[in-house]
Amino acid sequence: MGKSAILLVIALFLSFLRGQAVGKEIYSNENLIQYVNPFIGTGGWVDAYPGDSVSYDEIRENPGHYAFGGLTYPGAVAPFGMLQLSPDCNTDGFGWSAGYHYSDYSILGFSHNHTSGNGMGFGHYLFMPCTGPVFFDPGDYRKTENGYRSRFSHVRETATPGYYSVFLDDYNIKVELTVTERVGMHRYSFPEKQARHIIVDLAHGLGEYANPKQAGIKKESDTSISGYRLTDNGVKSYFYAEFSKPFDRIIWEENGVLETRLDNYSGKNVKSAIFFDDVENSPIMVKVAVSFTSLENAKNNMRKEIPHWNFDEVLENTKENWNRALSKIKVNSSDYNAKVSFYTALYHSTLTPFLFNDANGDFLGADGRVHNNRKFKNYTFFTLWDTYRSLHPLLTIIRADMINDVINSMLCQADLSENHLLPLWCLAGRNSYNMAGYSFAPVIAEAILKGFKGFDRKKALR
């Protein structure tokens, strides 16, 4: 057994003895996020064929061909947050299901929903700040001058829990991202005396969510827009965005056709360019709220979680929430690398399942309808064949406060689904049959054996 594994076993055992199984708070204000490296899991490769390994150079020359890496994203997210704001560099192939691989050197933009470590994708609502000529196509990852994507370097890229920053070399723009549970906040520092625009791409998506069936964008005011996106697999979501400065005009584009006269536009591959002609040297900030139930709920999520424009305040609150989440296990060690390995793994275990209800309790059910249940928090993203052995037992020890909500979410999934089946592989209220076995059973059985009583046991057995 390796040193990190031994530390994990000891820490979990001591945590259990100290009463953490009943949710006792041990937060000590220690800065544990310093030991988290969100880039871990974004690189690496697997054997392409038995006995043959693939180099980074070969990966770069053959994007989308190989499945590799940990399929994690480096962007900003809150503990178990519904919104995951992260850079997307590529959309082709299993290896880019989280939108990013450490071998990448150009960025498409920053989308607001991602999944970690599984290969299924999301990638809703891509925003990209730009200067110069307007492109509605991202272009080739090698020739960024032919599209809206930009080159970047890891030297000028930073990621910590709740925060991501990168410098876009083609535009001389510094991008900073932070989040609450349901709202993302962007801060774009543009170069002096240059006209600026922001691309909003609703055609963009990852994995099974790459191709929208229908999408639309609407100008709400001189400082706000809204939109929706319906995917081919039937998941509809909404966004509401506010800008810290008034914009001057919007251009809509679909399949090479431009429209400048309308205040809203809908279609299948909808994109827009939002122009800021004022070249005043100050950042432009954008707040983007997402809901899977309604536009009004997206607006309400923003009112509840980020009613102001203080980026640093949002960041500090999210960092504090991460320190609280990570403090569930205290590691006493002088080995810095071992602590980085441990706390980064703990960080990744705190990304799923994630919240799926709005601030008012509304959520999208397995029947495709909007429901409300304020009695428990609704969660989604159950990849149970992957998680029943380790993640869910871990949560019963260090996140006892979540267990009843998680199992009630599973039972709700079964209640509202056509076949009344508990989750096998569930995202956004949609069950999938790409997992073997009935892995919800040991999760619920363990919760019963450990004394959790906040759900209907008889219903679970049925």
Short mmCIF file of C-alpha atoms in Angstrom, two decimals:
data_model
loop_
_atom_site.label_atom_id
_atom_site.label_comp_id
_atom_site.label_asym_id
_atom_site.label_seq_id
_atom_site.Cartn_x
_atom_site.Cartn_y
_atom_site.Cartn_z
CA MET A 1 0.00 0.00 0.00
CA GLY A 2 1.38 3.42 -0.97
CA LYS A 3 1.96 6.30 1.42
CA SER A 4 -1.03 8.30 0.15
CA ALA A 5 -3.34 5.30 0.54
CA ILE A 6 -2.13 4.74 4.11
CA LEU A 7 -2.77 8.40 4.92
CA LEU A 8 -6.28 8.08 3.49
CA VAL A 9 -7.11 4.98 5.57
CA ILE A 10 -5.77 6.52 8.78
CA ALA A 11 -7.53 9.83 8.16
CA LEU A 12 -10.88 8.18 7.46
CA PHE A 13 -10.60 5.96 10.54
CA LEU A 14 -9.74 8.87 12.83
CA SER A 15 -12.46 10.95 11.25
CA PHE A 16 -14.97 8.20 12.00
CA LEU A 17 -13.76 7.84 15.63
CA ARG A 18 -14.10 11.59 16.18
CA GLY A 19 -17.78 11.49 15.27
CA GLN A 20 -17.67 12.81 11.74
CA ALA A 21 -20.21 10.16 10.66
CA VAL A 22 -22.90 12.27 12.30
CA GLY A 23 -21.77 15.45 10.57
CA LYS A 24 -19.85 17.20 13.36
CA GLU A 25 -18.21 20.44 12.18
CA ILE A 26 -14.41 20.52 12.42
CA TYR A 27 -13.72 23.60 10.28
CA SER A 28 -10.50 25.23 11.53
CA ASN A 29 -10.00 28.08 9.01
CA GLU A 30 -6.95 26.32 7.59
CA ASN A 31 -6.16 27.17 3.95
CA LEU A 32 -6.49 23.65 2.56
CA ILE A 33 -7.18 24.78 -1.01
CA GLN A 34 -3.45 25.47 -1.33
CA TYR A 35 -3.02 21.68 -1.59
CA VAL A 36 -5.51 21.25 -4.47
CA ASN A 37 -4.22 21.16 -8.04
CA PRO A 38 -7.24 21.12 -10.42
CA PHE A 39 -4.93 20.33 -13.36
CA ILE A 40 -4.35 16.84 -11.96
CA GLY A 41 -6.50 14.50 -14.05
CA THR A 42 -6.56 16.78 -17.11
CA GLY A 43 -3.52 15.12 -18.72
CA GLY A 44 -2.14 11.64 -19.29
CA TRP A 45 -2.90 9.03 -21.90
CA VAL A 46 -3.86 5.36 -22.16
CA ASP A 47 -2.62 2.55 -24.37
CA ALA A 48 -4.10 2.94 -27.82
CA TYR A 49 -3.47 -0.73 -28.60
CA PRO A 50 -2.09 -3.51 -26.41
CA GLY A 51 1.57 -2.79 -25.82
CA ASP A 52 1.61 0.56 -27.65
CA SER A 53 1.62 3.91 -25.85
CA VAL A 54 0.69 7.27 -27.33
CA SER A 55 2.90 10.35 -27.02
CA TYR A 56 1.66 13.89 -26.49
CA ASP A 57 2.95 14.83 -29.94
CA GLU A 58 0.82 12.13 -31.53
CA ILE A 59 -2.18 13.30 -29.50
CA ARG A 60 -1.69 16.86 -30.73
CA GLU A 61 -1.52 15.73 -34.33
CA ASN A 62 -4.57 13.47 -34.05
CA PRO A 63 -7.17 15.28 -31.92
CA GLY A 64 -10.27 13.30 -31.12
CA HIS A 65 -8.71 9.97 -32.04
CA TYR A 66 -7.61 8.70 -28.64
CA ALA A 67 -9.40 8.23 -25.35
CA PHE A 68 -7.06 9.20 -22.54
CA GLY A 69 -6.56 11.08 -19.30
CA GLY A 70 -8.68 11.55 -16.22
CA LEU A 71 -11.39 13.49 -18.10
CA THR A 72 -11.44 16.22 -15.44
CA TYR A 73 -11.81 19.98 -15.93
CA PRO A 74 -9.73 22.74 -14.28
CA GLY A 75 -12.42 25.43 -14.11
CA ALA A 76 -14.33 27.10 -11.28
CA VAL A 77 -16.96 25.14 -9.34
CA ALA A 78 -18.45 25.23 -5.84
CA PRO A 79 -18.65 22.06 -3.70
CA PHE A 80 -21.32 19.85 -5.33
CA GLY A 81 -22.32 22.92 -7.38
CA MET A 82 -24.82 22.77 -10.24
CA LEU A 83 -22.70 25.09 -12.40
CA GLN A 84 -19.17 24.22 -13.53
CA LEU A 85 -17.53 27.15 -15.36
CA SER A 86 -14.48 25.90 -17.24
CA PRO A 87 -12.45 26.36 -20.44
CA ASP A 88 -13.21 24.23 -23.48
CA CYS A 89 -10.39 23.56 -25.94
CA ASN A 90 -11.79 20.78 -28.09
CA THR A 91 -15.06 18.95 -28.67
CA ASP A 92 -13.92 15.89 -30.63
CA GLY A 93 -13.53 12.50 -29.05
CA PHE A 94 -13.91 10.85 -25.67
CA GLY A 95 -10.70 12.44 -24.43
CA TRP A 96 -12.29 15.90 -24.49
CA SER A 97 -15.57 15.02 -22.77
CA ALA A 98 -14.66 17.54 -20.05
CA GLY A 99 -13.65 20.03 -22.75
CA TYR A 100 -9.99 20.30 -21.75
CA HIS A 101 -6.76 18.33 -21.94
CA TYR A 102 -3.43 19.56 -20.64
CA SER A 103 -1.82 19.00 -24.04
CA ASP A 104 -4.08 21.69 -25.54
CA TYR A 105 -2.67 25.06 -26.52
CA SER A 106 -5.75 26.94 -27.79
CA ILE A 107 -9.08 27.72 -26.11
CA LEU A 108 -12.55 27.87 -27.66
CA GLY A 109 -14.17 29.69 -24.76
CA PHE A 110 -15.75 29.11 -21.36
CA SER A 111 -18.93 27.09 -20.92
CA HIS A 112 -21.05 26.72 -17.82
CA ASN A 113 -21.83 23.02 -17.34
CA HIS A 114 -19.34 20.15 -17.25
CA THR A 115 -19.06 16.62 -15.90
CA SER A 116 -15.92 15.29 -14.28
CA GLY A 117 -14.19 11.98 -14.90
CA ASN A 118 -16.83 10.17 -16.93
CA GLY A 119 -16.74 10.88 -20.65
CA MET A 120 -20.26 12.16 -21.31
CA GLY A 121 -19.85 15.94 -21.53
CA PHE A 122 -22.21 18.93 -21.24
CA GLY A 123 -20.70 22.26 -22.37
CA HIS A 124 -23.75 24.54 -22.20
CA TYR A 125 -23.49 28.26 -23.03
CA LEU A 126 -20.02 29.10 -24.29
CA PHE A 127 -18.78 32.70 -23.78
CA MET A 128 -15.58 33.99 -25.43
CA PRO A 129 -14.19 37.55 -25.12
CA CYS A 130 -12.48 38.88 -28.27
CA THR A 131 -11.00 41.93 -29.97
CA GLY A 132 -10.49 42.65 -33.66
CA PRO A 133 -12.39 40.95 -36.50
CA VAL A 134 -15.53 39.00 -35.62
CA PHE A 135 -15.57 35.25 -36.21
CA PHE A 136 -18.54 33.01 -35.51
CA ASP A 137 -16.65 29.79 -36.21
CA PRO A 138 -14.04 28.72 -33.64
CA GLY A 139 -11.59 27.73 -36.36
CA ASP A 140 -8.87 25.11 -36.35
CA TYR A 141 -7.03 24.53 -33.08
CA ARG A 142 -3.70 24.93 -34.94
CA LYS A 143 -4.66 28.14 -36.82
CA THR A 144 -6.39 30.33 -34.29
CA GLU A 145 -6.30 33.37 -36.58
CA ASN A 146 -9.10 31.81 -38.65
CA GLY A 147 -11.64 31.68 -35.83
CA TYR A 148 -12.63 33.05 -32.45
CA ARG A 149 -10.49 30.62 -30.45
CA SER A 150 -7.19 31.84 -28.97
CA ARG A 151 -3.80 30.42 -28.15
CA PHE A 152 -2.79 30.23 -24.49
CA SER A 153 0.14 29.07 -22.36
CA HIS A 154 0.12 27.19 -19.07
CA VAL A 155 2.65 29.75 -17.85
CA ARG A 156 -0.17 32.32 -17.68
CA GLU A 157 -2.90 29.96 -16.48
CA THR A 158 -4.04 29.48 -12.88
CA ALA A 159 -6.57 27.16 -11.25
CA THR A 160 -7.57 26.76 -7.60
CA PRO A 161 -10.88 25.59 -6.10
CA GLY A 162 -13.49 28.14 -7.12
CA TYR A 163 -11.20 30.13 -9.43
CA TYR A 164 -9.72 29.84 -12.91
CA SER A 165 -7.68 32.37 -14.87
CA VAL A 166 -5.93 32.36 -18.24
CA PHE A 167 -4.37 34.89 -20.61
CA LEU A 168 -5.67 34.74 -24.18
CA ASP A 169 -2.56 35.36 -26.27
CA ASP A 170 -4.35 36.21 -29.53
CA TYR A 171 -6.42 38.96 -27.88
CA ASN A 172 -4.23 40.10 -24.96
CA ILE A 173 -7.18 39.47 -22.65
CA LYS A 174 -6.94 38.20 -19.09
CA VAL A 175 -9.91 35.98 -18.19
CA GLU A 176 -10.90 35.28 -14.58
CA LEU A 177 -13.76 32.99 -13.54
CA THR A 178 -15.46 32.26 -10.23
CA VAL A 179 -18.81 30.78 -9.20
CA THR A 180 -21.51 30.20 -6.66
CA GLU A 181 -23.60 27.02 -6.73
CA ARG A 182 -25.79 28.16 -9.63
CA VAL A 183 -24.18 31.32 -11.04
CA GLY A 184 -20.89 31.95 -12.82
CA MET A 185 -18.99 35.24 -12.82
CA HIS A 186 -16.51 36.27 -15.53
CA ARG A 187 -14.02 39.15 -15.35
CA TYR A 188 -12.39 40.10 -18.66
CA SER A 189 -9.46 42.57 -18.63
CA PHE A 190 -9.14 43.87 -22.20
CA PRO A 191 -6.17 45.72 -23.76
CA GLU A 192 -6.36 49.50 -23.86
CA LYS A 193 -8.12 51.41 -26.64
CA GLN A 194 -9.51 48.42 -28.50
CA ALA A 195 -13.12 47.72 -29.38
CA ARG A 196 -14.36 44.61 -27.66
CA HIS A 197 -16.94 41.94 -28.31
CA ILE A 198 -18.07 38.73 -26.65
CA ILE A 199 -19.11 35.65 -28.61
CA VAL A 200 -22.00 33.62 -27.15
CA ASP A 201 -22.16 30.21 -28.85
CA LEU A 202 -25.25 28.07 -28.26
CA ALA A 203 -24.26 25.51 -30.89
CA HIS A 204 -21.27 24.48 -28.78
CA GLY A 205 -21.52 21.37 -26.61
CA LEU A 206 -19.58 18.34 -25.40
CA GLY A 207 -20.19 14.61 -25.79
CA GLU A 208 -23.86 13.66 -26.06
CA TYR A 209 -24.78 17.34 -25.62
CA ALA A 210 -22.79 18.59 -28.63
CA ASN A 211 -25.74 19.05 -30.99
CA PRO A 212 -28.65 21.25 -29.92
CA LYS A 213 -32.08 20.51 -31.34
CA GLN A 214 -33.26 24.07 -30.77
CA ALA A 215 -31.75 27.19 -29.18
CA GLY A 216 -32.47 30.88 -28.84
CA ILE A 217 -31.03 34.16 -27.50
CA LYS A 218 -32.96 37.30 -26.54
CA LYS A 219 -31.87 40.84 -25.70
CA GLU A 220 -33.50 41.63 -22.35
CA SER A 221 -31.99 45.13 -21.93
CA ASP A 222 -28.83 47.08 -22.80
CA THR A 223 -27.02 45.13 -20.09
CA SER A 224 -28.65 41.67 -20.19
CA ILE A 225 -29.49 38.75 -22.45
CA SER A 226 -31.23 35.42 -21.96
CA GLY A 227 -31.52 32.16 -23.84
CA TYR A 228 -32.34 28.49 -23.87
CA ARG A 229 -30.97 25.29 -25.33
CA LEU A 230 -32.75 21.98 -26.07
CA THR A 231 -30.48 19.03 -26.79
CA ASP A 232 -31.18 16.08 -29.07
CA ASN A 233 -31.53 13.86 -26.00
CA GLY A 234 -34.36 16.03 -24.66
CA VAL A 235 -32.69 18.14 -21.94
CA LYS A 236 -33.73 21.80 -21.97
CA SER A 237 -31.93 24.47 -19.98
CA TYR A 238 -32.06 28.25 -19.67
CA PHE A 239 -29.54 31.00 -19.01
CA TYR A 240 -29.69 34.62 -17.95
CA ALA A 241 -26.64 36.90 -18.31
CA GLU A 242 -25.96 40.41 -17.06
CA PHE A 243 -23.04 42.62 -18.16
CA SER A 244 -21.34 45.23 -15.99
CA LYS A 245 -21.38 47.72 -18.90
CA PRO A 246 -24.06 48.51 -21.47
CA PHE A 247 -23.39 46.92 -24.84
CA ASP A 248 -23.92 48.81 -28.09
CA ARG A 249 -25.37 46.19 -30.40
CA ILE A 250 -25.82 42.47 -31.03
CA ILE A 251 -25.32 40.48 -34.22
CA TRP A 252 -26.98 37.07 -34.56
CA GLU A 253 -25.53 34.31 -36.74
CA GLU A 254 -26.66 30.87 -37.86
CA ASN A 255 -24.93 28.75 -40.47
CA GLY A 256 -23.20 31.76 -42.04
CA VAL A 257 -26.32 33.97 -42.18
CA LEU A 258 -26.17 37.25 -40.21
CA GLU A 259 -29.10 39.12 -38.67
CA THR A 260 -28.75 42.62 -37.18
CA ARG A 261 -32.31 43.97 -36.91
CA LEU A 262 -33.88 41.67 -34.32
CA ASP A 263 -33.85 41.66 -30.52
CA ASN A 264 -34.05 37.87 -30.39
CA TYR A 265 -33.15 34.94 -32.59
CA SER A 266 -33.85 31.21 -32.49
CA GLY A 267 -32.73 28.25 -34.54
CA LYS A 268 -30.57 25.17 -34.26
CA ASN A 269 -27.02 26.58 -34.39
CA VAL A 270 -27.48 30.04 -32.89
CA LYS A 271 -24.53 32.28 -32.07
CA SER A 272 -24.20 35.97 -31.30
CA ALA A 273 -21.58 38.71 -31.02
CA ILE A 274 -22.16 41.37 -28.35
CA PHE A 275 -20.25 44.62 -29.01
CA PHE A 276 -18.82 47.12 -26.54
CA ASP A 277 -17.63 50.10 -28.56
CA ASP A 278 -16.53 52.06 -25.49
CA VAL A 279 -12.76 51.48 -25.23
CA GLU A 280 -12.47 52.65 -21.62
CA ASN A 281 -9.69 50.71 -19.91
CA SER A 282 -11.61 48.75 -17.30
CA PRO A 283 -12.72 45.14 -17.03
CA ILE A 284 -16.03 43.88 -18.33
CA MET A 285 -17.74 41.48 -15.95
CA VAL A 286 -20.47 39.02 -16.84
CA LYS A 287 -22.78 37.11 -14.52
CA VAL A 288 -24.43 33.99 -15.97
CA ALA A 289 -27.10 32.01 -14.14
CA VAL A 290 -28.35 28.64 -15.39
CA SER A 291 -31.59 26.79 -14.67
CA PHE A 292 -32.97 23.50 -15.98
CA THR A 293 -36.55 24.57 -15.25
CA SER A 294 -37.26 28.13 -16.48
CA LEU A 295 -35.81 31.50 -17.40
CA GLU A 296 -37.48 33.10 -14.40
CA ASN A 297 -35.74 30.62 -12.13
CA ALA A 298 -32.39 31.42 -13.77
CA LYS A 299 -33.02 35.10 -12.99
CA ASN A 300 -34.01 34.22 -9.44
CA ASN A 301 -30.86 32.12 -8.99
CA MET A 302 -28.83 35.22 -9.86
CA ARG A 303 -30.83 37.46 -7.52
CA LYS A 304 -30.31 35.02 -4.66
CA GLU A 305 -26.63 34.20 -5.19
CA ILE A 306 -24.87 37.16 -6.89
CA PRO A 307 -26.99 40.35 -6.66
CA HIS A 308 -23.86 42.58 -6.87
CA TRP A 309 -20.70 43.07 -8.98
CA ASN A 310 -18.02 42.27 -6.39
CA PHE A 311 -16.01 39.50 -8.07
CA ASP A 312 -13.52 39.22 -5.21
CA GLU A 313 -16.28 38.81 -2.63
CA VAL A 314 -17.81 35.93 -4.60
CA LEU A 315 -14.39 34.33 -4.91
CA GLU A 316 -13.60 34.63 -1.19
CA ASN A 317 -16.95 33.11 -0.21
CA THR A 318 -16.45 30.17 -2.58
CA LYS A 319 -12.89 29.64 -1.34
CA GLU A 320 -14.21 29.54 2.23
CA ASN A 321 -16.83 26.98 1.22
CA TRP A 322 -14.08 24.86 -0.32
CA ASN A 323 -11.95 25.08 2.81
CA ARG A 324 -14.95 23.91 4.82
CA ALA A 325 -15.53 21.00 2.46
CA LEU A 326 -11.88 19.96 2.46
CA SER A 327 -11.58 20.26 6.24
CA LYS A 328 -13.82 17.22 6.65
CA ILE A 329 -10.57 15.25 6.71
CA LYS A 330 -7.46 16.63 8.41
CA VAL A 331 -4.10 15.25 7.27
CA ASN A 332 -1.11 15.78 9.55
CA SER A 333 1.95 15.37 7.37
CA SER A 334 5.05 17.30 6.37
CA ASP A 335 5.01 15.67 2.93
CA TYR A 336 3.67 18.45 0.68
CA ASN A 337 3.27 16.24 -2.41
CA ALA A 338 1.31 13.65 -0.45
CA LYS A 339 -1.06 16.36 0.80
CA VAL A 340 -1.50 17.69 -2.75
CA SER A 341 -2.34 14.19 -3.97
CA PHE A 342 -4.75 13.60 -1.10
CA TYR A 343 -6.62 16.91 -1.11
CA THR A 344 -6.88 17.01 -4.90
CA ALA A 345 -8.51 13.58 -4.79
CA LEU A 346 -10.83 14.80 -2.02
CA TYR A 347 -11.62 17.86 -4.17
CA HIS A 348 -12.57 15.66 -7.13
CA SER A 349 -14.80 13.56 -4.86
CA THR A 350 -16.69 16.77 -3.97
CA LEU A 351 -17.82 17.49 -7.53
CA THR A 352 -20.41 14.73 -7.86
CA PRO A 353 -23.29 14.20 -7.46
CA PHE A 354 -24.17 17.85 -7.94
CA LEU A 355 -27.18 20.04 -7.14
CA PHE A 356 -30.03 19.97 -9.61
CA ASN A 357 -32.65 22.20 -8.02
CA ASP A 358 -33.01 25.96 -8.31
CA ALA A 359 -32.82 28.35 -5.38
CA ASN A 360 -36.62 28.10 -4.97
CA GLY A 361 -36.61 24.27 -4.91
CA ASP A 362 -37.78 23.69 -8.50
CA PHE A 363 -36.10 20.86 -10.42
CA LEU A 364 -36.46 19.00 -13.72
CA GLY A 365 -37.93 15.57 -13.11
CA ALA A 366 -37.33 12.32 -14.94
CA ASP A 367 -40.72 12.85 -16.59
CA GLY A 368 -39.44 16.01 -18.28
CA ARG A 369 -41.65 18.25 -16.13
CA VAL A 370 -40.85 20.85 -13.49
CA HIS A 371 -41.42 19.80 -9.87
CA ASN A 372 -40.81 21.41 -6.51
CA ASN A 373 -39.78 19.77 -3.27
CA ARG A 374 -38.36 21.98 -0.54
CA LYS A 375 -38.04 19.03 1.84
CA PHE A 376 -34.73 17.91 0.30
CA LYS A 377 -32.04 19.10 -2.08
CA ASN A 378 -32.31 17.40 -5.43
CA TYR A 379 -29.06 15.96 -6.85
CA THR A 380 -28.16 14.52 -10.23
CA PHE A 381 -25.18 12.92 -11.97
CA PHE A 382 -25.24 9.41 -10.51
CA THR A 383 -22.67 7.23 -12.28
CA LEU A 384 -23.26 4.48 -9.78
CA TRP A 385 -21.20 1.61 -11.20
CA ASP A 386 -18.25 4.01 -10.89
CA THR A 387 -19.08 5.33 -7.44
CA TYR A 388 -20.90 2.79 -5.26
CA ARG A 389 -17.68 1.11 -4.04
CA SER A 390 -15.87 4.19 -2.74
CA LEU A 391 -17.48 7.61 -3.23
CA HIS A 392 -20.81 6.84 -1.60
CA PRO A 393 -19.26 5.05 1.41
CA LEU A 394 -16.96 8.06 1.80
CA LEU A 395 -19.93 10.44 1.78
CA THR A 396 -21.61 8.52 4.61
CA ILE A 397 -18.53 9.26 6.75
CA ILE A 398 -17.62 12.84 5.87
CA ARG A 399 -20.86 14.22 4.36
CA ALA A 400 -23.57 12.63 6.44
CA ASP A 401 -25.64 15.79 5.92
CA MET A 402 -26.07 14.87 2.22
CA ILE A 403 -27.05 11.21 2.41
CA ASN A 404 -30.80 11.52 2.95
CA ASP A 405 -31.01 14.13 0.17
CA VAL A 406 -29.01 11.94 -2.21
CA ILE A 407 -31.22 8.91 -1.64
CA ASN A 408 -34.42 10.96 -1.80
CA SER A 409 -33.16 12.25 -5.16
CA MET A 410 -32.74 8.65 -6.33
CA LEU A 411 -36.24 7.71 -5.14
CA CYS A 412 -37.66 10.81 -6.83
CA GLN A 413 -35.93 9.73 -10.06
CA ALA A 414 -37.70 6.36 -9.83
CA ASP A 415 -41.08 7.90 -8.92
CA LEU A 416 -41.09 10.20 -11.93
CA SER A 417 -39.51 7.91 -14.53
CA GLU A 418 -41.60 5.91 -16.95
CA ASN A 419 -40.26 2.52 -15.78
CA HIS A 420 -39.90 3.53 -12.09
CA LEU A 421 -36.27 2.47 -12.14
CA LEU A 422 -33.74 3.82 -9.68
CA PRO A 423 -30.66 5.51 -11.22
CA LEU A 424 -28.12 3.42 -13.11
CA TRP A 425 -26.33 6.31 -14.82
CA CYS A 426 -28.31 9.49 -14.38
CA LEU A 427 -27.62 13.05 -15.55
CA ALA A 428 -30.12 15.92 -15.71
CA GLY A 429 -33.00 13.61 -14.81
CA ARG A 430 -32.17 11.19 -17.65
CA ASN A 431 -31.37 7.58 -16.84
CA SER A 432 -29.03 5.65 -19.10
CA TYR A 433 -28.31 1.96 -19.46
CA ASN A 434 -24.56 2.18 -20.01
CA MET A 435 -23.77 0.84 -16.53
CA ALA A 436 -23.82 -2.81 -15.48
CA GLY A 437 -25.77 -4.09 -12.49
CA TYR A 438 -28.09 -2.32 -10.02
CA SER A 439 -25.52 -0.28 -8.18
CA PHE A 440 -28.04 1.90 -6.33
CA ALA A 441 -28.83 -1.14 -4.14
CA PRO A 442 -25.59 -1.22 -2.08
CA VAL A 443 -25.71 2.58 -1.71
CA ILE A 444 -29.18 2.50 -0.17
CA ALA A 445 -28.51 -0.67 1.84
CA GLU A 446 -25.38 0.87 3.37
CA ALA A 447 -27.29 4.02 4.34
CA ILE A 448 -29.90 1.87 6.11
CA LEU A 449 -27.25 -0.17 7.92
CA LYS A 450 -25.52 3.02 9.08
CA GLY A 451 -28.74 4.39 10.55
CA PHE A 452 -29.87 7.05 8.08
CA LYS A 453 -33.64 7.39 8.40
CA GLY A 454 -34.58 10.46 6.37
CA PHE A 455 -36.09 8.54 3.44
CA ASP A 456 -38.83 5.97 2.82
CA ARG A 457 -37.14 2.59 3.29
CA LYS A 458 -40.17 0.60 2.15
CA LYS A 459 -40.40 2.60 -1.05
CA ALA A 460 -36.68 2.06 -1.63
CA LEU A 461 -37.14 -1.72 -1.25
CA ARG A 462 -40.07 -1.73 -3.70
#
